Amino acid sequence: MPEELPQLSIETLRQWSTLSYPGLVKELCTLFIGPELIPRDVLNGLIDQAFSRFRHREVVHLSRLRNGLNVLELWHGVTYAFKDLSLCCTAQFLQYFLEKKEKHVTVVVGTSGDTGSAAIESVQGAKNMDIIVLLPKGHCTKIQELQMTTVLRENVHVFGVEGNSDELDEPIKAVFADVAFVKKHNLMSLNSINWSRVLVQMAHHFFAYFQCASSLDMDPLPLVEVVVPTGAAGNLAAFPGVVWPPPLQPSSQKLSWLPG
C-alpha cells in the first residue's frame, strides 16, 4: 500500500488527456512504482505485454450514444470481464518480482465467476506462480465455468465446491488467518482490494473523464457524472478523487461504466 497519495496538477491532467489507455496506465503506475522497484522501460514493457491479448486496439473504448450518454467498454480482454484489465498487469508485475527474487507463490482465489477466469488467464503458464481457484458449482455462467475448467496448464488448479461464492470464501479466510501456514506454503490472494488492481483500475476514470470532458482549459475543470453498475463495488474503489484537483460532481455529461 502507498504511504501517501500524490496530488496531480491541472497541467499534468492536460498532458495526460491526449494519452491512450495503456499510456495512462503507465503514467499512473509510475507515480507509485519507482525506478528502484521496476525501471521505467521495463515497466512500460510489462504493461504492453499485459494488454497484448486484448481484442480492441485501444484496449478500452468509449462508445458515444445519444444525449450526452457514453458507455466505457471494459470487456475487450480475453475473458470479456473488466477484471482482465487490472489482473493482467498485476500478474506481470508479480512475475517480475518473483523472478527477480527467485521465489514461487501459490495464488488462492475464490470466485463467483469473473475473478477466477480473469485470474487464471493472467497467470497461466507463469513459471513462478501456481493458482488454485475454487468455483461454486452451479452458480457460475456456463462460459465462465468453461473458461476456468478448460485451461490445461500445469500451474492452474480448479476445484468445484458446494455452496455459493460467499460460503466458499469462509475456508479461504480461515487459511489466510493461519499466518504460519501461509508463510510455509507462500500463499497469496488476488482479491478486489489488491493495491495493484486498484491502481490500474484508476485509469478507467481518467480515460473516461478525458474522453467526456468538453475542455481542460477551464478553471475549475468541467464536471462529469459517472454511473458504475457493480456487484460489490470493487471496481468503484478505484475512483481517483483523492488525487484529482477539484471534486467531481454530477453534470449533464454522463458516463455509464459497464464492467462487462
Tab-separated table of C-alpha atoms in Angstrom:
chain	number	residue	atom	x	y	z
A	1	MET	CA	0.000	0.000	0.000
A	2	PRO	CA	1.272	3.529	-0.735
A	3	GLU	CA	2.218	5.682	2.243
A	4	GLU	CA	0.889	8.827	0.560
A	5	LEU	CA	-1.184	9.802	-2.458
A	6	PRO	CA	0.151	12.331	-4.953
A	7	GLN	CA	-1.856	15.405	-5.850
A	8	LEU	CA	-1.988	15.934	-9.600
A	9	SER	CA	-1.832	19.414	-11.086
A	10	ILE	CA	-4.220	20.584	-13.782
A	11	GLU	CA	-1.236	20.877	-16.108
A	12	THR	CA	-0.446	17.189	-15.577
A	13	LEU	CA	-4.045	16.280	-16.380
A	14	ARG	CA	-3.875	18.320	-19.573
A	15	GLN	CA	-0.737	16.456	-20.608
A	16	TRP	CA	-2.355	13.114	-19.812
A	17	SER	CA	-5.553	13.950	-21.687
A	18	THR	CA	-4.002	13.029	-25.054
A	19	LEU	CA	-2.668	9.657	-23.919
A	20	SER	CA	-4.016	6.264	-24.904
A	21	TYR	CA	-5.439	3.998	-22.221
A	22	PRO	CA	-2.171	1.992	-21.932
A	23	GLY	CA	-0.291	5.299	-21.806
A	24	LEU	CA	-2.430	6.437	-18.870
A	25	VAL	CA	-1.826	3.166	-17.041
A	26	LYS	CA	1.914	3.658	-17.489
A	27	GLU	CA	1.831	7.204	-16.100
A	28	LEU	CA	-0.329	6.227	-13.130
A	29	CYS	CA	1.836	3.233	-12.299
A	30	THR	CA	4.955	5.384	-12.460
A	31	LEU	CA	3.521	7.558	-9.676
A	32	PHE	CA	3.553	4.567	-7.324
A	33	ILE	CA	6.189	2.231	-8.779
A	34	GLY	CA	9.546	3.982	-8.722
A	35	PRO	CA	12.532	3.038	-10.914
A	36	GLU	CA	14.190	1.412	-7.913
A	37	LEU	CA	11.360	-1.154	-7.967
A	38	ILE	CA	10.849	-1.519	-11.727
A	39	PRO	CA	12.880	0.547	-14.244
A	40	ARG	CA	10.608	2.707	-16.411
A	41	ASP	CA	11.401	0.945	-19.694
A	42	VAL	CA	10.778	-2.447	-18.061
A	43	LEU	CA	7.520	-1.211	-16.521
A	44	ASN	CA	6.326	0.024	-19.912
A	45	GLY	CA	7.186	-3.340	-21.449
A	46	LEU	CA	5.286	-5.257	-18.767
A	47	ILE	CA	2.179	-3.137	-19.331
A	48	ASP	CA	2.419	-3.522	-23.117
A	49	GLN	CA	2.712	-7.284	-22.668
A	50	ALA	CA	-0.267	-7.316	-20.312
A	51	PHE	CA	-2.523	-5.633	-22.893
A	52	SER	CA	-1.180	-7.524	-25.916
A	53	ARG	CA	-4.055	-10.034	-25.958
A	54	PHE	CA	-6.902	-7.501	-25.886
A	55	ARG	CA	-9.184	-7.596	-28.912
A	56	HIS	CA	-9.639	-3.823	-29.323
A	57	ARG	CA	-6.652	-1.776	-30.496
A	58	GLU	CA	-7.488	0.921	-27.909
A	59	VAL	CA	-7.782	-1.732	-25.141
A	60	VAL	CA	-10.600	0.383	-23.613
A	61	HIS	CA	-13.067	2.107	-25.921
A	62	LEU	CA	-15.660	4.823	-25.274
A	63	SER	CA	-18.863	4.437	-27.309
A	64	ARG	CA	-20.798	7.648	-27.721
A	65	LEU	CA	-24.575	7.270	-27.623
A	66	ARG	CA	-27.275	9.957	-27.660
A	67	ASN	CA	-27.996	12.914	-25.376
A	68	GLY	CA	-24.520	13.053	-23.855
A	69	LEU	CA	-24.642	9.402	-22.736
A	70	ASN	CA	-21.493	7.354	-23.259
A	71	VAL	CA	-20.530	3.769	-22.456
A	72	LEU	CA	-16.997	2.826	-21.493
A	73	GLU	CA	-16.289	-0.635	-22.897
A	74	LEU	CA	-14.150	-2.626	-20.470
A	75	TRP	CA	-14.864	-6.041	-21.927
A	76	HIS	CA	-12.265	-6.428	-24.665
A	77	GLY	CA	-9.974	-8.702	-22.638
A	78	VAL	CA	-9.574	-12.454	-23.006
A	79	THR	CA	-12.411	-13.377	-20.620
A	80	TYR	CA	-14.711	-10.431	-21.502
A	81	ALA	CA	-14.630	-9.207	-17.895
A	82	PHE	CA	-13.424	-5.776	-16.757
A	83	LYS	CA	-11.121	-7.583	-14.319
A	84	ASP	CA	-8.880	-8.609	-17.221
A	85	LEU	CA	-7.564	-5.029	-17.292
A	86	SER	CA	-6.119	-4.951	-13.797
A	87	LEU	CA	-5.298	-8.629	-13.312
A	88	CYS	CA	-3.200	-8.915	-16.468
A	89	CYS	CA	-0.996	-6.038	-15.249
A	90	THR	CA	-0.868	-7.325	-11.679
A	91	ALA	CA	0.293	-10.735	-12.891
A	92	GLN	CA	3.056	-9.158	-14.990
A	93	PHE	CA	4.293	-7.105	-12.021
A	94	LEU	CA	4.135	-10.119	-9.722
A	95	GLN	CA	6.013	-12.370	-12.126
A	96	TYR	CA	8.722	-9.705	-12.495
A	97	PHE	CA	9.305	-9.503	-8.737
A	98	LEU	CA	9.163	-13.273	-8.265
A	99	GLU	CA	11.737	-13.879	-10.993
A	100	LYS	CA	13.982	-11.190	-9.553
A	101	LYS	CA	13.811	-12.726	-6.069
A	102	GLU	CA	13.797	-16.317	-7.359
A	103	LYS	CA	10.628	-17.108	-5.433
A	104	HIS	CA	7.428	-19.044	-6.091
A	105	VAL	CA	3.919	-18.320	-4.777
A	106	THR	CA	0.583	-20.086	-4.849
A	107	VAL	CA	-2.350	-17.791	-5.545
A	108	VAL	CA	-5.628	-18.845	-3.901
A	109	VAL	CA	-8.826	-17.407	-5.383
A	110	GLY	CA	-12.483	-17.855	-4.560
A	111	THR	CA	-14.772	-16.720	-7.354
A	112	SER	CA	-18.346	-16.147	-8.391
A	113	GLY	CA	-17.161	-16.364	-11.998
A	114	ASP	CA	-15.314	-13.427	-13.488
A	115	THR	CA	-12.444	-13.119	-10.980
A	116	GLY	CA	-11.479	-16.762	-11.352
A	117	SER	CA	-11.317	-16.822	-15.133
A	118	ALA	CA	-9.525	-13.465	-15.340
A	119	ALA	CA	-7.003	-14.523	-12.685
A	120	ILE	CA	-6.352	-17.828	-14.461
A	121	GLU	CA	-5.761	-16.116	-17.804
A	122	SER	CA	-3.386	-13.634	-16.198
A	123	VAL	CA	-1.096	-16.240	-14.593
A	124	GLN	CA	-1.494	-19.361	-16.737
A	125	GLY	CA	1.900	-20.678	-17.774
A	126	ALA	CA	3.801	-18.434	-15.347
A	127	LYS	CA	6.768	-20.376	-14.006
A	128	ASN	CA	6.854	-18.632	-10.616
A	129	MET	CA	3.163	-18.944	-9.811
A	130	ASP	CA	0.573	-21.656	-9.279
A	131	ILE	CA	-3.077	-20.732	-8.958
A	132	ILE	CA	-5.814	-22.558	-7.056
A	133	VAL	CA	-9.366	-21.463	-7.899
A	134	LEU	CA	-12.486	-22.513	-6.010
A	135	LEU	CA	-15.684	-22.059	-8.009
A	136	PRO	CA	-19.224	-22.618	-6.710
A	137	LYS	CA	-20.746	-25.484	-8.688
A	138	GLY	CA	-23.900	-24.440	-10.474
A	139	HIS	CA	-23.533	-20.754	-9.592
A	140	CYS	CA	-21.311	-19.576	-12.468
A	141	THR	CA	-22.385	-18.976	-16.039
A	142	LYS	CA	-21.517	-21.783	-18.439
A	143	ILE	CA	-18.965	-19.685	-20.321
A	144	GLN	CA	-17.230	-18.672	-17.077
A	145	GLU	CA	-17.107	-22.272	-15.891
A	146	LEU	CA	-15.636	-23.385	-19.212
A	147	GLN	CA	-13.103	-20.555	-19.144
A	148	MET	CA	-11.836	-21.889	-15.819
A	149	THR	CA	-12.067	-25.647	-16.329
A	150	THR	CA	-10.592	-25.913	-19.841
A	151	VAL	CA	-7.201	-24.279	-19.208
A	152	LEU	CA	-4.738	-27.175	-19.425
A	153	ARG	CA	-1.702	-25.659	-17.767
A	154	GLU	CA	0.352	-27.330	-15.068
A	155	ASN	CA	0.195	-24.267	-12.814
A	156	VAL	CA	-3.631	-23.985	-12.932
A	157	HIS	CA	-5.738	-25.962	-10.424
A	158	VAL	CA	-9.534	-25.514	-10.406
A	159	PHE	CA	-11.968	-27.103	-7.953
A	160	GLY	CA	-15.755	-27.026	-7.912
A	161	VAL	CA	-17.221	-26.710	-4.420
A	162	GLU	CA	-20.686	-26.892	-2.898
A	163	GLY	CA	-22.341	-23.649	-1.854
A	164	ASN	CA	-22.300	-20.103	-3.166
A	165	SER	CA	-19.348	-17.722	-3.546
A	166	ASP	CA	-19.844	-16.210	-0.088
A	167	GLU	CA	-19.769	-19.652	1.514
A	168	LEU	CA	-16.592	-20.720	-0.282
A	169	ASP	CA	-14.869	-17.562	0.966
A	170	GLU	CA	-15.024	-18.887	4.521
A	171	PRO	CA	-12.408	-21.668	4.196
A	172	ILE	CA	-10.170	-19.302	2.230
A	173	LYS	CA	-10.380	-16.736	5.022
A	174	ALA	CA	-9.556	-19.471	7.534
A	175	VAL	CA	-6.483	-20.482	5.546
A	176	PHE	CA	-5.151	-16.912	5.386
A	177	ALA	CA	-5.832	-16.460	9.093
A	178	ASP	CA	-3.215	-19.157	9.732
A	179	VAL	CA	-0.140	-16.974	9.260
A	180	ALA	CA	2.344	-19.812	9.782
A	181	PHE	CA	0.608	-21.965	7.138
A	182	VAL	CA	0.509	-19.078	4.671
A	183	LYS	CA	4.197	-18.348	5.175
A	184	LYS	CA	5.208	-22.004	4.914
A	185	HIS	CA	3.411	-22.506	1.593
A	186	ASN	CA	3.959	-18.992	0.142
A	187	LEU	CA	0.249	-18.322	-0.325
A	188	MET	CA	-1.282	-15.087	-1.577
A	189	SER	CA	-4.570	-13.839	-2.972
A	190	LEU	CA	-5.622	-11.504	-5.782
A	191	ASN	CA	-8.817	-10.060	-4.372
A	192	SER	CA	-10.502	-6.782	-5.309
A	193	ILE	CA	-8.611	-4.677	-2.758
A	194	ASN	CA	-5.197	-5.758	-4.001
A	195	TRP	CA	-3.481	-2.385	-4.451
A	196	SER	CA	-2.094	-3.226	-7.881
A	197	ARG	CA	-5.605	-3.927	-9.153
A	198	VAL	CA	-6.933	-0.687	-7.699
A	199	LEU	CA	-4.033	1.246	-9.209
A	200	VAL	CA	-4.643	0.011	-12.741
A	201	GLN	CA	-8.413	0.491	-12.430
A	202	MET	CA	-7.882	4.172	-11.630
A	203	ALA	CA	-7.059	4.599	-15.300
A	204	HIS	CA	-10.689	3.813	-16.207
A	205	HIS	CA	-11.860	7.022	-14.573
A	206	PHE	CA	-9.102	9.201	-16.003
A	207	PHE	CA	-9.621	7.851	-19.518
A	208	ALA	CA	-13.393	8.297	-19.284
A	209	TYR	CA	-13.048	11.837	-17.958
A	210	PHE	CA	-10.641	12.911	-20.679
A	211	GLN	CA	-12.950	11.458	-23.340
A	212	CYS	CA	-16.077	13.107	-21.942
A	213	ALA	CA	-14.877	16.489	-20.659
A	214	SER	CA	-15.583	19.319	-23.071
A	215	SER	CA	-12.287	21.095	-22.351
A	216	LEU	CA	-9.442	21.018	-19.844
A	217	ASP	CA	-8.719	24.705	-20.342
A	218	MET	CA	-11.499	25.675	-17.931
A	219	ASP	CA	-10.991	26.598	-14.285
A	220	PRO	CA	-12.407	24.779	-12.469
A	221	LEU	CA	-12.354	21.736	-14.697
A	222	PRO	CA	-15.663	20.618	-16.231
A	223	LEU	CA	-17.695	18.080	-14.293
A	224	VAL	CA	-18.606	14.579	-15.400
A	225	GLU	CA	-21.165	12.195	-13.919
A	226	VAL	CA	-20.012	8.574	-13.660
A	227	VAL	CA	-22.501	5.730	-13.225
A	228	VAL	CA	-20.939	2.437	-12.099
A	229	PRO	CA	-23.080	-0.726	-12.213
A	230	THR	CA	-21.408	-3.015	-9.677
A	231	GLY	CA	-21.803	-6.114	-7.574
A	232	ALA	CA	-19.613	-5.438	-4.542
A	233	ALA	CA	-18.193	-2.015	-5.502
A	234	GLY	CA	-14.687	-3.392	-6.071
A	235	ASN	CA	-14.410	-1.528	-9.378
A	236	LEU	CA	-15.741	1.661	-7.784
A	237	ALA	CA	-12.975	1.593	-5.147
A	238	ALA	CA	-10.511	2.872	-7.734
A	239	PHE	CA	-12.232	6.266	-8.117
A	240	PRO	CA	-9.290	8.705	-8.111
A	241	GLY	CA	-10.951	11.669	-6.386
A	242	VAL	CA	-8.179	11.764	-3.790
A	243	VAL	CA	-5.618	12.714	-6.428
A	244	TRP	CA	-7.871	14.891	-8.587
A	245	PRO	CA	-7.633	18.683	-8.171
A	246	PRO	CA	-11.382	19.527	-7.905
A	247	PRO	CA	-14.044	17.099	-6.678
A	248	LEU	CA	-16.199	15.671	-9.441
A	249	GLN	CA	-19.894	16.388	-9.193
A	250	PRO	CA	-22.845	15.326	-11.373
A	251	SER	CA	-23.369	17.289	-14.584
A	252	SER	CA	-25.139	16.950	-17.914
A	253	GLN	CA	-22.228	14.884	-19.237
A	254	LYS	CA	-22.929	11.277	-18.263
A	255	LEU	CA	-20.754	8.213	-18.465
A	256	SER	CA	-22.101	4.751	-17.798
A	257	TRP	CA	-19.268	2.453	-16.787
A	258	LEU	CA	-20.244	-1.108	-17.602
A	259	PRO	CA	-17.876	-3.655	-16.036
A	260	GLY	CA	-18.718	-6.354	-18.564
